[in-house]
Amino acid sequence: MDLRTYGTFLNEKAHQSIESRRRRRRARASAPIDLSTWMSNMPDAAPISSLTIPGTHDSAAYDVVWPFVATQSLTLEEQLLSGIRYFDFRCGLVKDVLEMVHGRALLGRTLSSCLEILYAFLATHPSEALIVQLKQDRAPESSTIPFPTAVWSLLSPSSRHWRLDPTTPSLADLRSKIQLLRRFPGPPYHGIDVLRWQDNPDRPFTIKTWSGIELVVQDHYNPSEPTALPDFVERKAADVTGMLDLAARDPDLQRWYINFVSGYEFNLYFQASPHDVAVGGWWYYRWVEGVNRRVVEWLGETKGRRTRTTRTRTRYGIVVMDYPQKPDGELLGFLVGTNSEKRESKGVSARAVLAMALVLLVIFVGGCLLVLIHGPAEGHYWCPPSLHACALRGPWGATRETEAG
């Protein structure tokens, strides 16, 4: 049995303690920057598609009791301060008001209130840039206007906060603004049109917009047939890491990659909530690691390989998560840290140098103590043979001159 994946309660907790300390050390090395302003360290000329950008799936689904509706435990303010820069907003029009929803469930907040939080953050963090994917997730109810009209009526008074161009922006173009990804009908020049989004395909798909943008998307969130939690999480993690590798290997930094880490399962045989898939859950008496932790481990191993080849900056694209701060808080730091262009030193660490110095000091002191206790061996000299001359005091006697060589 692989205790990194399964185990009894005590084994799992012991493993979590050891692994979490290791990951915390790696995360500190990966992202020694303030996550609330991490884009301030990025070059203005960088296309937004050339960055690794943390995002959340169903970003407004927090403070929800039903586990199959909830996807987050951080508020929007907390998500922003934690480095999230991509937001997945699902809406429904109810009595001419754009309500935040997750499927059929109303979340008790409006799109207007969510956007005000984003606007307030950008006002105090002008170096940052946001992407909002806006989707119509249910048909209008008791409304007199169409969904697109309601959206444009809401965005128009705040147009200074938005970039509605259908092209890929540079970071300079998008600082203190929001790029719209549009998953509802509308004019082609209003945001980047991703209306041809596929529902739960088992492989990544590509959207080509009329303006020439290519977006590669991995959004396989539900198994096509009933699958036990261990197998489902393993397959989902393979989907995610395969997409991460695809994005990292692609030399075309203008091509977008959107990679959903989220998933769930609800059928007659198996039920796995978004929290179970992302963070982990019990399968009978065994604990199953969630996808988030598996992605952290994959990033850590990949970072080690890049370090050996002196390549430390890697583009993984937009990574969209449920509960991104769980289980240990390292995933966000790892993702943001991949944007760093610093080369890591492959020399001996300061801790290793200190340890070597202490060992040599102990050997030296030990040798001196032996000489003080027993004296020099009879007939042997103190001086190294490399010296031309040295003076040796005999065993506590007179000094004797000797010529070396």
Short mmCIF file of C-alpha atoms in Angstrom, two decimals:
data_model
loop_
_atom_site.label_atom_id
_atom_site.label_comp_id
_atom_site.label_asym_id
_atom_site.label_seq_id
_atom_site.Cartn_x
_atom_site.Cartn_y
_atom_site.Cartn_z
CA MET A 1 0.00 0.00 0.00
CA ASP A 2 1.33 3.39 -0.97
CA LEU A 3 1.04 5.55 2.13
CA ARG A 4 1.47 8.68 0.04
CA THR A 5 -1.94 7.93 -1.41
CA TYR A 6 -3.70 5.76 1.13
CA GLY A 7 -3.34 4.88 4.75
CA THR A 8 -4.92 4.72 8.12
CA PHE A 9 -5.78 7.95 9.88
CA LEU A 10 -2.53 8.03 11.89
CA ASN A 11 -0.36 7.12 8.91
CA GLU A 12 -2.01 9.80 6.80
CA LYS A 13 -1.60 12.49 9.44
CA ALA A 14 2.06 11.57 9.98
CA HIS A 15 2.70 11.66 6.24
CA GLN A 16 0.90 15.00 5.93
CA SER A 17 3.09 16.49 8.66
CA ILE A 18 6.34 15.45 6.98
CA GLU A 19 5.25 16.29 3.45
CA SER A 20 3.69 19.62 4.42
CA ARG A 21 6.99 20.79 5.94
CA ARG A 22 8.83 19.83 2.76
CA ARG A 23 6.29 21.60 0.59
CA ARG A 24 6.36 24.72 2.75
CA ARG A 25 10.12 24.94 2.26
CA ARG A 26 9.73 24.48 -1.48
CA ALA A 27 6.91 27.00 -1.67
CA ARG A 28 8.92 29.63 0.20
CA ALA A 29 11.75 29.13 -2.28
CA SER A 30 9.34 29.23 -5.21
CA ALA A 31 7.37 32.36 -4.34
CA PRO A 32 9.30 34.68 -2.01
CA ILE A 33 7.03 37.53 -3.11
CA ASP A 34 3.81 39.10 -1.94
CA LEU A 35 1.05 37.13 -3.64
CA SER A 36 -1.26 40.13 -3.48
CA THR A 37 1.03 42.03 -5.88
CA TRP A 38 2.86 39.25 -7.68
CA MET A 39 2.23 40.76 -11.13
CA SER A 40 4.25 43.84 -10.19
CA ASN A 41 7.38 41.73 -10.79
CA MET A 42 6.34 40.71 -14.29
CA PRO A 43 7.51 42.60 -17.43
CA ASP A 44 5.02 44.95 -19.08
CA ALA A 45 5.62 43.46 -22.52
CA ALA A 46 4.66 39.92 -21.49
CA PRO A 47 1.48 38.66 -23.18
CA ILE A 48 -1.03 37.62 -20.55
CA SER A 49 -1.05 34.19 -22.21
CA SER A 50 2.67 33.77 -21.44
CA LEU A 51 2.15 33.70 -17.67
CA THR A 52 1.13 31.07 -15.17
CA ILE A 53 -2.06 32.48 -13.65
CA PRO A 54 -3.90 30.94 -10.68
CA GLY A 55 -7.69 30.94 -11.00
CA THR A 56 -10.78 29.65 -9.24
CA HIS A 57 -13.66 27.59 -10.61
CA ASP A 58 -17.13 28.89 -9.73
CA SER A 59 -15.35 31.67 -7.88
CA ALA A 60 -18.44 32.96 -6.06
CA ALA A 61 -19.52 29.57 -4.65
CA TYR A 62 -18.32 30.15 -1.07
CA ASP A 63 -20.24 30.31 2.23
CA VAL A 64 -22.46 27.55 0.86
CA VAL A 65 -23.72 24.64 2.99
CA TRP A 66 -24.47 22.07 0.29
CA PRO A 67 -21.12 20.35 -0.49
CA PHE A 68 -21.92 19.74 -4.15
CA VAL A 69 -22.56 23.46 -4.70
CA ALA A 70 -19.64 24.86 -2.69
CA THR A 71 -16.33 25.07 -4.54
CA GLN A 72 -14.44 27.67 -2.49
CA SER A 73 -13.89 28.59 1.15
CA LEU A 74 -12.08 31.88 0.48
CA THR A 75 -14.08 35.04 -0.16
CA LEU A 76 -13.36 37.02 -3.31
CA GLU A 77 -11.25 39.46 -1.28
CA GLU A 78 -9.21 36.59 0.13
CA GLN A 79 -8.83 35.00 -3.29
CA LEU A 80 -7.46 38.25 -4.70
CA LEU A 81 -4.98 38.67 -1.85
CA SER A 82 -3.91 35.03 -2.29
CA GLY A 83 -2.83 35.63 -5.89
CA ILE A 84 -5.94 34.53 -7.80
CA ARG A 85 -6.19 36.48 -11.07
CA TYR A 86 -8.69 34.43 -13.09
CA PHE A 87 -12.33 34.34 -11.99
CA ASP A 88 -15.05 32.00 -13.23
CA PHE A 89 -18.40 33.76 -12.75
CA ARG A 90 -21.61 31.86 -13.51
CA CYS A 91 -24.78 33.96 -13.67
CA GLY A 92 -28.51 33.75 -14.13
CA LEU A 93 -30.95 36.56 -14.81
CA VAL A 94 -33.69 36.64 -12.16
CA LYS A 95 -36.19 39.52 -12.23
CA ASP A 96 -33.76 41.53 -14.38
CA VAL A 97 -30.95 41.10 -11.81
CA LEU A 98 -27.77 39.15 -12.60
CA GLU A 99 -27.53 36.63 -9.77
CA MET A 100 -24.50 34.45 -9.09
CA VAL A 101 -25.39 30.79 -9.49
CA HIS A 102 -23.84 27.33 -9.55
CA GLY A 103 -26.04 25.25 -11.78
CA ARG A 104 -29.59 25.63 -10.49
CA ALA A 105 -28.47 26.93 -7.08
CA LEU A 106 -28.61 30.64 -6.29
CA LEU A 107 -25.56 31.73 -4.28
CA GLY A 108 -27.13 34.73 -2.56
CA ARG A 109 -24.96 37.38 -4.18
CA THR A 110 -25.17 39.40 -7.36
CA LEU A 111 -22.70 39.90 -10.19
CA SER A 112 -22.70 43.62 -9.39
CA SER A 113 -21.53 43.04 -5.80
CA CYS A 114 -18.80 40.64 -6.97
CA LEU A 115 -17.50 43.07 -9.57
CA GLU A 116 -17.37 45.88 -7.02
CA ILE A 117 -14.96 43.75 -4.98
CA LEU A 118 -12.73 43.33 -8.03
CA TYR A 119 -12.87 47.05 -8.81
CA ALA A 120 -11.90 47.95 -5.23
CA PHE A 121 -8.93 45.58 -5.35
CA LEU A 122 -7.63 47.03 -8.62
CA ALA A 123 -7.93 50.55 -7.22
CA THR A 124 -5.46 49.67 -4.45
CA HIS A 125 -3.35 47.21 -6.51
CA PRO A 126 -2.87 48.92 -9.90
CA SER A 127 -0.04 46.59 -10.89
CA GLU A 128 -2.42 43.63 -11.08
CA ALA A 129 -4.49 42.39 -14.02
CA LEU A 130 -7.60 40.22 -13.88
CA ILE A 131 -9.42 37.89 -16.24
CA VAL A 132 -13.13 37.18 -15.79
CA GLN A 133 -14.86 34.35 -17.61
CA LEU A 134 -18.55 35.25 -17.57
CA LYS A 135 -21.04 32.48 -18.34
CA GLN A 136 -24.81 32.35 -18.57
CA ASP A 137 -25.54 29.25 -16.47
CA ARG A 138 -29.36 29.25 -16.46
CA ALA A 139 -32.24 30.64 -18.49
CA PRO A 140 -33.72 34.04 -17.51
CA GLU A 141 -36.55 33.94 -14.98
CA SER A 142 -39.27 36.58 -14.60
CA SER A 143 -37.12 39.02 -16.60
CA THR A 144 -38.01 41.60 -19.22
CA ILE A 145 -34.56 41.93 -20.84
CA PRO A 146 -32.16 39.39 -22.42
CA PHE A 147 -29.08 38.20 -20.54
CA PRO A 148 -26.54 40.04 -22.80
CA THR A 149 -28.43 43.32 -22.41
CA ALA A 150 -28.32 42.98 -18.64
CA VAL A 151 -24.56 42.36 -18.76
CA TRP A 152 -23.75 45.34 -20.99
CA SER A 153 -26.00 47.58 -18.88
CA LEU A 154 -23.96 46.57 -15.85
CA LEU A 155 -20.52 46.89 -17.46
CA SER A 156 -21.01 50.13 -19.40
CA PRO A 157 -20.94 52.53 -16.41
CA SER A 158 -17.69 50.86 -15.27
CA SER A 159 -16.08 50.58 -18.71
CA ARG A 160 -12.81 52.11 -17.44
CA HIS A 161 -12.23 48.88 -15.49
CA TRP A 162 -12.68 46.62 -18.49
CA ARG A 163 -10.72 45.58 -21.54
CA LEU A 164 -13.29 44.33 -24.03
CA ASP A 165 -10.93 43.93 -26.98
CA PRO A 166 -11.07 40.44 -28.58
CA THR A 167 -7.26 40.14 -28.72
CA THR A 168 -4.58 38.93 -26.33
CA PRO A 169 -3.40 41.84 -24.17
CA SER A 170 0.08 42.49 -22.90
CA LEU A 171 0.39 42.87 -19.16
CA ALA A 172 0.85 46.63 -19.63
CA ASP A 173 -2.47 46.77 -21.50
CA LEU A 174 -4.29 44.93 -18.72
CA ARG A 175 -2.82 46.35 -15.51
CA SER A 176 -5.62 47.68 -13.26
CA LYS A 177 -8.20 46.26 -15.70
CA ILE A 178 -10.25 43.14 -16.36
CA GLN A 179 -10.16 41.11 -19.58
CA LEU A 180 -13.54 39.57 -20.44
CA LEU A 181 -13.85 35.98 -21.65
CA ARG A 182 -17.42 35.78 -22.90
CA ARG A 183 -19.44 32.55 -22.61
CA PHE A 184 -22.76 34.05 -23.66
CA PRO A 185 -24.09 35.40 -26.98
CA GLY A 186 -23.01 38.88 -27.97
CA PRO A 187 -21.20 40.98 -30.56
CA PRO A 188 -17.87 39.39 -31.56
CA TYR A 189 -15.94 42.51 -30.58
CA HIS A 190 -17.16 42.40 -26.97
CA GLY A 191 -14.46 40.46 -25.17
CA ILE A 192 -12.80 37.21 -26.19
CA ASP A 193 -15.54 34.91 -27.48
CA VAL A 194 -15.34 31.43 -25.92
CA LEU A 195 -18.99 30.55 -26.48
CA ARG A 196 -17.94 27.34 -28.29
CA TRP A 197 -16.79 25.87 -24.99
CA GLN A 198 -17.28 22.09 -24.93
CA ASP A 199 -19.03 20.40 -22.02
CA ASN A 200 -16.96 17.80 -20.16
CA PRO A 201 -14.85 16.42 -23.02
CA ASP A 202 -12.40 13.70 -22.03
CA ARG A 203 -9.56 15.43 -23.92
CA PRO A 204 -8.37 19.03 -24.24
CA PHE A 205 -10.06 21.02 -27.00
CA THR A 206 -9.10 24.18 -28.89
CA ILE A 207 -11.21 27.29 -29.45
CA LYS A 208 -10.18 29.52 -32.36
CA THR A 209 -11.73 32.97 -32.27
CA TRP A 210 -12.47 35.15 -35.30
CA SER A 211 -9.68 37.53 -34.15
CA GLY A 212 -7.06 34.77 -34.38
CA ILE A 213 -6.73 33.74 -30.72
CA GLU A 214 -6.26 30.05 -29.93
CA LEU A 215 -7.31 28.78 -26.52
CA VAL A 216 -6.56 25.21 -25.45
CA VAL A 217 -8.91 24.09 -22.67
CA GLN A 218 -8.91 21.06 -20.35
CA ASP A 219 -12.27 20.86 -18.53
CA HIS A 220 -12.96 17.16 -17.93
CA TYR A 221 -14.78 17.61 -14.63
CA ASN A 222 -16.92 14.47 -14.39
CA PRO A 223 -16.10 10.84 -15.26
CA SER A 224 -18.05 9.44 -18.19
CA GLU A 225 -18.92 6.33 -16.19
CA PRO A 226 -19.19 5.60 -12.44
CA THR A 227 -15.66 5.66 -11.03
CA ALA A 228 -14.40 5.08 -7.50
CA LEU A 229 -12.76 8.09 -5.84
CA PRO A 230 -9.15 6.75 -5.99
CA ASP A 231 -9.39 6.10 -9.72
CA PHE A 232 -11.24 9.33 -10.44
CA VAL A 233 -8.68 11.48 -8.63
CA GLU A 234 -5.80 9.67 -10.31
CA ARG A 235 -7.29 10.19 -13.77
CA LYS A 236 -8.15 13.82 -13.08
CA ALA A 237 -4.62 14.50 -11.84
CA ALA A 238 -3.28 12.92 -15.03
CA ASP A 239 -5.53 15.21 -17.10
CA VAL A 240 -4.23 18.26 -15.24
CA THR A 241 -0.53 17.42 -15.25
CA GLY A 242 -0.69 16.36 -18.89
CA MET A 243 -2.10 19.77 -19.76
CA LEU A 244 0.53 21.52 -17.62
CA ASP A 245 3.24 19.67 -19.52
CA LEU A 246 1.62 20.55 -22.84
CA ALA A 247 1.56 24.25 -21.96
CA ALA A 248 5.15 24.20 -20.72
CA ARG A 249 6.43 22.62 -23.93
CA ASP A 250 4.57 24.92 -26.33
CA PRO A 251 6.93 27.64 -27.68
CA ASP A 252 3.98 29.77 -28.86
CA LEU A 253 3.40 32.08 -25.89
CA GLN A 254 0.46 33.72 -27.67
CA ARG A 255 -1.57 30.52 -27.35
CA TRP A 256 -3.79 30.42 -24.26
CA TYR A 257 -4.00 27.40 -21.96
CA ILE A 258 -6.89 27.06 -19.50
CA ASN A 259 -6.58 24.03 -17.24
CA PHE A 260 -9.38 23.07 -14.83
CA VAL A 261 -8.21 21.18 -11.74
CA SER A 262 -11.78 20.96 -10.44
CA GLY A 263 -14.16 18.02 -10.64
CA TYR A 264 -16.98 16.14 -8.95
CA GLU A 265 -19.01 12.94 -9.26
CA PHE A 266 -22.63 12.30 -8.35
CA ASN A 267 -24.39 9.16 -9.48
CA LEU A 268 -26.14 6.13 -8.04
CA TYR A 269 -22.87 4.35 -7.28
CA PHE A 270 -20.39 7.04 -6.25
CA GLN A 271 -20.56 10.56 -4.86
CA ALA A 272 -17.48 12.78 -4.66
CA SER A 273 -17.90 16.46 -3.83
CA PRO A 274 -15.66 19.18 -5.30
CA HIS A 275 -13.87 19.26 -1.93
CA ASP A 276 -13.23 15.49 -2.04
CA VAL A 277 -11.70 15.74 -5.50
CA ALA A 278 -9.61 18.84 -4.81
CA VAL A 279 -8.47 18.25 -1.24
CA GLY A 280 -9.01 14.55 -0.59
CA GLY A 281 -11.52 12.24 1.04
CA TRP A 282 -12.06 8.89 2.67
CA TRP A 283 -12.60 5.80 0.59
CA TYR A 284 -13.83 3.24 3.11
CA TYR A 285 -10.95 3.15 5.64
CA ARG A 286 -8.36 4.69 3.31
CA TRP A 287 -7.51 8.32 2.75
CA VAL A 288 -7.23 9.45 -0.87
CA GLU A 289 -5.09 12.47 -1.67
CA GLY A 290 -6.87 15.15 -3.69
CA VAL A 291 -5.80 16.55 -7.03
CA ASN A 292 -4.40 19.75 -5.48
CA ARG A 293 -1.72 17.89 -3.55
CA ARG A 294 -0.84 15.72 -6.51
CA VAL A 295 -0.34 18.82 -8.64
CA VAL A 296 1.93 20.29 -5.94
CA GLU A 297 4.04 17.13 -5.98
CA TRP A 298 4.22 17.16 -9.77
CA LEU A 299 5.28 20.81 -9.81
CA GLY A 300 7.92 20.11 -7.17
CA GLU A 301 9.40 17.23 -9.16
CA THR A 302 9.31 19.24 -12.38
CA LYS A 303 10.94 22.20 -10.67
CA GLY A 304 13.78 19.92 -9.57
CA ARG A 305 14.36 18.79 -13.15
CA ARG A 306 14.32 22.40 -14.39
CA THR A 307 16.82 23.38 -11.71
CA ARG A 308 19.27 20.77 -12.97
CA THR A 309 19.00 22.26 -16.45
CA THR A 310 19.14 25.88 -15.13
CA ARG A 311 15.69 26.57 -16.60
CA THR A 312 13.40 27.92 -13.90
CA ARG A 313 10.78 30.01 -15.73
CA THR A 314 7.93 27.95 -17.15
CA ARG A 315 4.54 28.93 -18.59
CA TYR A 316 1.72 26.70 -17.37
CA GLY A 317 -1.14 28.96 -18.43
CA ILE A 318 -4.31 29.56 -16.43
CA VAL A 319 -4.83 26.94 -13.72
CA VAL A 320 -8.42 26.95 -12.41
CA MET A 321 -8.93 25.34 -9.01
CA ASP A 322 -11.38 24.49 -6.26
CA TYR A 323 -10.11 25.29 -2.75
CA PRO A 324 -6.69 26.40 -4.06
CA GLN A 325 -5.36 27.17 -0.57
CA LYS A 326 -5.88 23.56 0.56
CA PRO A 327 -4.62 21.20 1.83
CA ASP A 328 -1.43 22.99 2.87
CA GLY A 329 -1.38 26.33 1.05
CA GLU A 330 1.56 25.50 -1.23
CA LEU A 331 -0.19 25.25 -4.59
CA LEU A 332 -0.68 28.98 -5.10
CA GLY A 333 2.93 29.71 -4.17
CA PHE A 334 4.23 27.08 -6.58
CA LEU A 335 2.15 28.38 -9.47
CA VAL A 336 3.09 32.03 -8.97
CA GLY A 337 6.72 31.05 -8.44
CA THR A 338 6.96 29.50 -11.91
CA ASN A 339 6.76 33.02 -13.37
CA SER A 340 10.14 33.88 -11.86
CA GLU A 341 12.97 34.36 -14.35
CA LYS A 342 15.72 34.01 -11.75
CA ARG A 343 18.21 31.24 -12.22
CA GLU A 344 18.68 29.09 -9.18
CA SER A 345 22.14 28.54 -7.80
CA LYS A 346 23.38 25.00 -8.15
CA GLY A 347 26.25 25.51 -5.70
CA VAL A 348 26.53 24.23 -2.16
CA SER A 349 23.96 25.76 0.18
CA ALA A 350 24.97 27.90 3.15
CA ARG A 351 23.66 25.24 5.51
CA ALA A 352 25.88 22.59 3.91
CA VAL A 353 28.93 24.87 4.13
CA LEU A 354 28.25 25.49 7.82
CA ALA A 355 27.90 21.77 8.48
CA MET A 356 31.21 21.04 6.75
CA ALA A 357 32.93 23.77 8.75
CA LEU A 358 31.61 22.35 12.01
CA VAL A 359 32.85 18.86 11.12
CA LEU A 360 36.34 20.19 10.33
CA LEU A 361 36.36 22.18 13.56
CA VAL A 362 35.46 19.09 15.59
CA ILE A 363 38.24 17.08 13.90
CA PHE A 364 40.78 19.85 14.57
CA VAL A 365 39.80 20.26 18.23
CA GLY A 366 39.79 16.50 18.72
CA GLY A 367 43.31 16.22 17.31
CA CYS A 368 44.59 18.99 19.57
CA LEU A 369 43.12 17.29 22.63
CA LEU A 370 44.80 13.99 21.74
CA VAL A 371 48.18 15.72 21.43
CA LEU A 372 47.73 17.53 24.74
CA ILE A 373 46.82 14.31 26.52
CA HIS A 374 49.35 11.90 24.99
CA GLY A 375 51.99 14.19 23.51
CA PRO A 376 53.52 13.74 20.04
CA ALA A 377 54.53 10.27 18.96
CA GLU A 378 58.17 9.52 19.64
CA GLY A 379 60.41 10.15 16.68
CA HIS A 380 57.85 12.14 14.76
CA TYR A 381 57.93 15.77 13.87
CA TRP A 382 55.14 18.30 14.10
CA CYS A 383 55.89 20.22 10.95
CA PRO A 384 54.42 19.25 7.58
CA PRO A 385 57.00 17.90 5.13
CA SER A 386 56.09 20.65 2.64
CA LEU A 387 57.85 23.26 4.79
CA HIS A 388 61.53 23.92 4.11
CA ALA A 389 62.39 24.16 7.75
CA CYS A 390 60.68 23.91 11.04
CA ALA A 391 61.47 23.77 14.67
CA LEU A 392 60.14 20.93 16.74
CA ARG A 393 60.19 20.90 20.49
CA GLY A 394 60.81 17.36 21.60
CA PRO A 395 58.64 15.61 24.09
CA TRP A 396 58.49 18.51 26.53
CA GLY A 397 62.21 19.06 26.05
CA ALA A 398 64.53 21.47 24.23
CA THR A 399 63.91 22.81 20.74
CA ARG A 400 65.52 20.88 17.90
CA GLU A 401 66.27 22.44 14.51
CA THR A 402 65.71 20.33 11.45
CA GLU A 403 66.00 21.00 7.75
CA ALA A 404 63.30 19.56 5.53
CA GLY A 405 64.47 18.08 2.20
#
